[in-house]
C-alpha positions as MATLAB code, in Angstrom:
seq = 'MPAQLEAALLEQGRSRPYWVPRRPVFELDKRGVRPVPSESAAYRASVRAQMVDPRPRVSTRRRWGR';
ca = [
       5.866   -8.734    6.030;
       4.502  -12.204    6.858;
       2.858  -14.059    3.971;
      -0.515  -14.310    5.741;
      -0.580  -10.569    6.355;
       0.338   -9.820    2.758;
      -2.373  -12.221    1.545;
      -5.002  -10.467    3.695;
      -3.837   -7.104    2.395;
      -3.995   -8.199   -1.238;
      -7.374   -9.889   -0.732;
      -8.870   -6.595    0.389;
      -7.137   -4.812   -2.461;
      -8.596   -7.194   -5.017;
     -12.124   -6.835   -3.674;
     -11.896   -3.027   -3.810;
      -9.085   -1.917   -6.155;
      -9.709    1.787   -5.557;
      -8.705    1.272   -1.885;
      -5.088    0.342   -2.570;
      -2.770    1.066   -0.721;
      -4.117    3.280    2.084;
      -7.481    1.805    3.065;
      -6.515   -1.898    3.442;
      -3.954   -0.871    6.079;
      -6.679    0.985    7.976;
      -9.042   -1.993    7.711;
      -6.404   -4.405    9.061;
      -5.789   -2.039   11.973;
      -9.530   -1.889   12.627;
      -9.647   -5.714   12.778;
      -6.894   -5.706   15.376;
      -4.198   -7.278   13.206;
      -0.775   -6.635   14.708;
       1.748   -5.538   13.560;
       0.015   -3.255   11.076;
       2.017   -2.805    7.861;
       2.897    0.690    6.731;
       1.237    2.253    3.701;
       4.515    2.037    1.805;
       4.751   -1.697    2.556;
       1.176   -2.118    1.316;
       2.076   -0.191   -1.836;
       5.159   -2.365   -2.462;
       3.088   -5.529   -1.992;
       0.502   -4.179   -4.450;
       3.213   -3.430   -7.007;
       4.652   -6.956   -6.590;
       1.183   -8.418   -7.171;
       0.772   -6.117  -10.209;
      -2.363   -4.538   -8.739;
      -1.036   -1.013   -9.317;
       1.511    0.465  -11.680;
       4.650    1.746   -9.981;
       4.727    5.536   -9.776;
       7.894    7.439  -10.521;
       9.366    9.250   -7.545;
       8.497   12.909   -7.297;
      11.141   15.316   -6.156;
       9.996   17.390   -3.207;
      12.812   19.857   -3.728;
      11.655   23.000   -5.456;
      14.149   24.471   -7.799;
      14.642   28.156   -7.545;
      14.520   30.083  -10.754;
      14.030   33.564  -12.095;
];
């Protein structure tokens, strides 16, 4: 992700922390910024900037049991 794009993403995240990571991507798309980063890229940038705590991965596989 280009540095200017990441800076714009983090700027929006700092102004409204409850938006991170989904809404800033939508707002950049609305402004016409291309290429639009993915939500996962926005999340990784937010983790690098220590705006959010990293979440542990959740297994989507259900374990069968009796």
